[in-house]
Amino acid sequence: DAGVIQSPRHEVTEMGQEVTLRCKPISGHNSLFWYRQTMMRGLELLIYFNNNVPIDDSGMPEDRFSAKMPNASFSTLKIQPSEPRDSAVYFCASSPTNHEQFFGPGTRLTVL
Amino acid sequence: QKEVEQNSGPLSVPEGAIASLNCTYSDRGSQSFFWYRQYSGKSPELIMFIYSNGDKEDGRFTAQLNKASQYVSLLIRDSQPSDSATYLCAVRDNDMRFGAGTRLTVKP
């Protein structure tokens, strides 16, 4: 298996633009997690899905952030409009139910 | 608010020594506990998981869990410079909460 796949690996955009991050989980994993990591705040859980259904989005910072999982093999995290304080590394992780998570390589987002 | 606490470090040990990393958590209902290693610029990777009180050993790594004290630790024996990384403690019930991580440096 190729592991968790994320795209793009790097994204540089200007404030106010829409950003879409993509994730393909490991086949057979039914839980998917989106995290944000910064030096100041560490690794923060944004949202997670079980069987494509959002379970807890309490970590989503504000309405500018949205996430979808239209099927078991694909999820997106969208920021609209983006702001400089959104600059971070965004990780997607997947797991079988109640087991350890496997992380993707991350997307490094820079908002100018 | 569920909390997972770790000393941020840096923790510095000489090569060959034992490195001890500690983590406390606030949610008594937590069932699963994980240690991840993260090299600079890379994604976290799983080292150990533990579900039951006591010790669990895997090669040079030993995870220790004490649910009564809400404490989980990771011991690294015969530390190597390649062990230098940030170690993240994670606690799972329905979701997964991570500590801020402890930066470990193993000096040759």
Short mmCIF file of C-alpha atoms in Angstrom, two decimals:
data_model
loop_
_atom_site.label_atom_id
_atom_site.label_comp_id
_atom_site.label_asym_id
_atom_site.label_seq_id
_atom_site.Cartn_x
_atom_site.Cartn_y
_atom_site.Cartn_z
CA ASP A 1 0.00 0.00 0.00
CA ALA A 2 1.25 3.50 -0.79
CA GLY A 3 0.22 4.86 2.59
CA VAL A 4 -1.75 8.04 3.11
CA ILE A 5 -1.40 10.34 0.13
CA GLN A 6 -1.69 14.11 0.41
CA SER A 7 -1.57 16.78 -2.22
CA PRO A 8 -0.18 19.25 -2.81
CA ARG A 9 2.97 18.82 -0.72
CA HIS A 10 3.59 22.56 -0.73
CA GLU A 11 1.20 25.42 -1.33
CA VAL A 12 2.00 29.12 -1.42
CA THR A 13 -0.92 31.46 -1.85
CA GLU A 14 -1.96 35.01 -1.17
CA MET A 15 -4.26 36.15 1.56
CA GLY A 16 -7.90 35.91 0.53
CA GLN A 17 -7.44 33.04 -1.88
CA GLU A 18 -9.18 29.70 -1.56
CA VAL A 19 -7.00 26.73 -0.65
CA THR A 20 -7.97 23.09 -1.07
CA LEU A 21 -5.94 20.30 0.48
CA ARG A 22 -6.51 16.71 -0.57
CA CYS A 23 -6.11 13.35 1.12
CA LYS A 24 -6.40 9.73 0.07
CA PRO A 25 -6.49 7.42 3.12
CA ILE A 26 -5.12 3.90 3.27
CA SER A 27 -7.56 1.47 1.70
CA GLY A 28 -9.71 -0.26 4.31
CA HIS A 29 -9.22 2.38 6.98
CA ASN A 30 -12.57 3.77 8.10
CA SER A 31 -11.37 6.72 10.17
CA LEU A 32 -9.77 9.85 8.73
CA PHE A 33 -8.29 12.76 10.65
CA TRP A 34 -7.15 16.25 9.65
CA TYR A 35 -4.48 17.93 11.80
CA ARG A 36 -2.67 21.25 11.75
CA GLN A 37 0.83 21.61 13.17
CA THR A 38 2.63 24.83 14.06
CA MET A 39 5.58 25.57 16.29
CA MET A 40 3.40 27.59 18.64
CA ARG A 41 0.43 25.26 18.99
CA GLY A 42 1.84 21.83 18.19
CA LEU A 43 -0.35 19.20 16.55
CA GLU A 44 -4.02 20.14 16.65
CA LEU A 45 -6.91 17.91 15.63
CA LEU A 46 -9.21 19.81 13.29
CA ILE A 47 -11.83 17.23 12.35
CA TYR A 48 -12.27 13.51 12.04
CA PHE A 49 -14.55 11.22 10.06
CA ASN A 50 -15.78 7.70 10.73
CA ASN A 51 -17.14 5.86 7.70
CA ASN A 52 -17.17 9.14 5.75
CA VAL A 53 -19.30 10.89 8.38
CA PRO A 54 -17.89 13.89 10.28
CA ILE A 55 -17.86 12.98 13.97
CA ASP A 56 -16.13 15.88 15.67
CA ASP A 57 -15.32 19.20 14.03
CA SER A 58 -14.83 21.13 17.24
CA GLY A 59 -11.21 21.73 16.34
CA MET A 60 -12.01 23.60 13.15
CA PRO A 61 -10.86 27.12 13.96
CA GLU A 62 -13.65 29.04 12.26
CA ASP A 63 -16.16 29.03 9.44
CA ARG A 64 -13.45 29.70 6.89
CA PHE A 65 -12.47 26.04 7.28
CA SER A 66 -14.55 23.21 5.88
CA ALA A 67 -13.90 19.52 5.28
CA LYS A 68 -15.64 16.88 3.22
CA MET A 69 -15.33 13.17 2.69
CA PRO A 70 -17.52 12.26 -0.28
CA ASN A 71 -16.34 8.64 -0.31
CA ALA A 72 -14.05 6.24 1.55
CA SER A 73 -11.02 7.07 -0.58
CA PHE A 74 -10.98 10.85 -0.67
CA SER A 75 -11.23 13.86 1.62
CA THR A 76 -10.67 17.59 1.23
CA LEU A 77 -9.93 20.41 3.62
CA LYS A 78 -10.81 23.83 2.28
CA ILE A 79 -9.88 27.27 3.59
CA GLN A 80 -11.79 30.20 2.14
CA PRO A 81 -10.63 32.92 2.41
CA SER A 82 -7.13 32.08 3.56
CA GLU A 83 -5.20 34.26 6.02
CA PRO A 84 -1.48 34.44 6.93
CA ARG A 85 -2.21 32.87 10.35
CA ASP A 86 -3.38 29.74 8.53
CA SER A 87 0.22 29.05 7.52
CA ALA A 88 1.11 25.63 8.94
CA VAL A 89 1.70 22.01 8.01
CA TYR A 90 -1.58 20.18 7.53
CA PHE A 91 -1.54 16.42 8.07
CA CYS A 92 -4.10 13.85 7.12
CA ALA A 93 -4.09 10.53 8.97
CA SER A 94 -6.16 7.38 8.66
CA SER A 95 -6.77 4.38 10.88
CA PRO A 96 -8.89 1.30 11.32
CA THR A 97 -11.44 1.88 14.09
CA ASN A 98 -9.80 2.56 17.46
CA HIS A 99 -6.34 1.66 16.26
CA GLU A 100 -3.18 3.64 15.65
CA GLN A 101 -3.15 6.35 13.03
CA PHE A 102 -0.94 6.49 9.98
CA PHE A 103 0.04 9.94 8.84
CA GLY A 104 0.47 11.31 5.37
CA PRO A 105 3.52 13.39 4.44
CA GLY A 106 1.68 16.65 5.09
CA THR A 107 1.00 19.80 3.10
CA ARG A 108 3.09 22.83 3.98
CA LEU A 109 0.84 25.86 3.49
CA THR A 110 2.19 29.39 3.30
CA VAL A 111 -0.27 32.26 3.06
CA LEU A 112 1.38 35.55 2.14
CA GLN B 1 -11.08 19.95 27.99
CA LYS B 2 -9.04 16.83 27.51
CA GLU B 3 -5.36 17.50 28.11
CA VAL B 4 -2.21 15.60 27.26
CA GLU B 5 0.87 17.06 28.89
CA GLN B 6 4.53 16.51 28.07
CA ASN B 7 7.72 18.31 29.02
CA SER B 8 8.78 20.18 25.91
CA GLY B 9 12.45 19.61 26.61
CA PRO B 10 14.90 19.68 25.12
CA LEU B 11 16.05 16.46 26.73
CA SER B 12 19.67 15.70 26.06
CA VAL B 13 21.30 12.32 26.79
CA PRO B 14 24.66 10.82 25.81
CA GLU B 15 24.82 8.00 23.32
CA GLY B 16 24.22 4.65 24.99
CA ALA B 17 22.23 6.09 27.89
CA ILE B 18 18.57 5.55 28.71
CA ALA B 19 16.20 8.32 27.62
CA SER B 20 13.01 8.65 29.66
CA LEU B 21 10.04 10.51 28.21
CA ASN B 22 6.94 11.21 30.27
CA CYS B 23 3.32 12.06 29.57
CA THR B 24 0.25 12.69 31.70
CA TYR B 25 -3.36 12.86 30.57
CA SER B 26 -6.55 14.21 32.07
CA ASP B 27 -9.30 11.95 30.69
CA ARG B 28 -9.70 8.88 32.91
CA GLY B 29 -11.81 7.22 30.24
CA SER B 30 -8.93 7.04 27.78
CA GLN B 31 -8.27 3.53 26.57
CA SER B 32 -5.41 3.64 24.10
CA PHE B 33 -2.02 5.28 24.36
CA PHE B 34 0.53 5.87 21.65
CA TRP B 35 4.05 7.17 21.20
CA TYR B 36 4.97 8.77 17.89
CA ARG B 37 8.38 9.93 16.72
CA GLN B 38 8.68 12.94 14.45
CA TYR B 39 11.87 13.94 12.71
CA SER B 40 12.22 17.55 11.69
CA GLY B 41 10.25 18.23 8.52
CA LYS B 42 8.66 14.80 8.52
CA SER B 43 5.32 13.36 9.58
CA PRO B 44 4.78 11.54 12.89
CA GLU B 45 5.41 7.80 12.80
CA LEU B 46 4.16 5.28 15.33
CA ILE B 47 6.71 3.72 17.67
CA MET B 48 4.64 2.01 20.33
CA PHE B 49 1.09 1.61 21.54
CA ILE B 50 -0.12 0.32 24.87
CA TYR B 51 -3.59 -0.47 26.18
CA SER B 52 -3.03 -2.20 29.52
CA ASN B 53 -1.35 -1.19 32.74
CA GLY B 54 2.27 -2.25 33.01
CA ASP B 55 5.18 -2.40 30.63
CA LYS B 56 5.36 -3.25 26.96
CA GLU B 57 8.73 -3.81 25.35
CA ASP B 58 9.70 -3.66 21.68
CA GLY B 59 13.41 -3.79 20.99
CA ARG B 60 15.10 -0.82 22.63
CA PHE B 61 11.74 0.80 23.44
CA THR B 62 9.58 0.22 26.52
CA ALA B 63 6.21 1.87 27.07
CA GLN B 64 4.88 2.05 30.61
CA LEU B 65 1.25 2.77 31.51
CA ASN B 66 -0.26 3.59 34.88
CA LYS B 67 -3.95 4.36 34.47
CA ALA B 68 -4.47 5.09 38.17
CA SER B 69 -1.88 7.86 37.98
CA GLN B 70 -2.90 8.80 34.42
CA TYR B 71 0.70 8.50 33.36
CA VAL B 72 2.41 6.94 30.37
CA SER B 73 6.13 6.90 29.65
CA LEU B 74 8.58 5.80 26.99
CA LEU B 75 12.04 4.50 27.77
CA ILE B 76 14.67 4.27 25.06
CA ARG B 77 17.59 2.06 25.99
CA ASP B 78 21.04 2.34 24.40
CA SER B 79 20.09 5.70 22.88
CA GLN B 80 21.53 6.42 19.45
CA PRO B 81 22.04 9.75 17.66
CA SER B 82 19.40 8.57 15.17
CA ASP B 83 16.88 8.65 18.03
CA SER B 84 17.16 12.43 18.09
CA ALA B 85 13.67 13.65 17.25
CA THR B 86 10.50 14.98 18.83
CA TYR B 87 8.43 12.34 20.63
CA LEU B 88 4.68 12.83 20.74
CA CYS B 89 2.43 11.18 23.27
CA ALA B 90 -1.13 10.54 22.06
CA VAL B 91 -4.24 9.42 23.91
CA ARG B 92 -7.30 8.02 22.22
CA ASP B 93 -10.90 7.39 23.22
CA ASN B 94 -13.16 8.50 20.38
CA ASP B 95 -10.74 11.02 18.95
CA MET B 96 -6.98 11.34 19.30
CA ARG B 97 -5.28 14.02 21.39
CA PHE B 98 -1.57 14.72 21.13
CA GLY B 99 0.82 16.27 23.59
CA ALA B 100 3.07 19.09 22.46
CA GLY B 101 6.01 16.72 22.17
CA THR B 102 9.40 16.35 23.84
CA ARG B 103 12.48 17.14 21.80
CA LEU B 104 15.20 14.55 22.42
CA THR B 105 18.83 15.00 21.47
CA VAL B 106 21.25 12.08 21.74
CA LYS B 107 24.84 13.31 21.73
CA PRO B 108 27.60 11.10 20.28
#
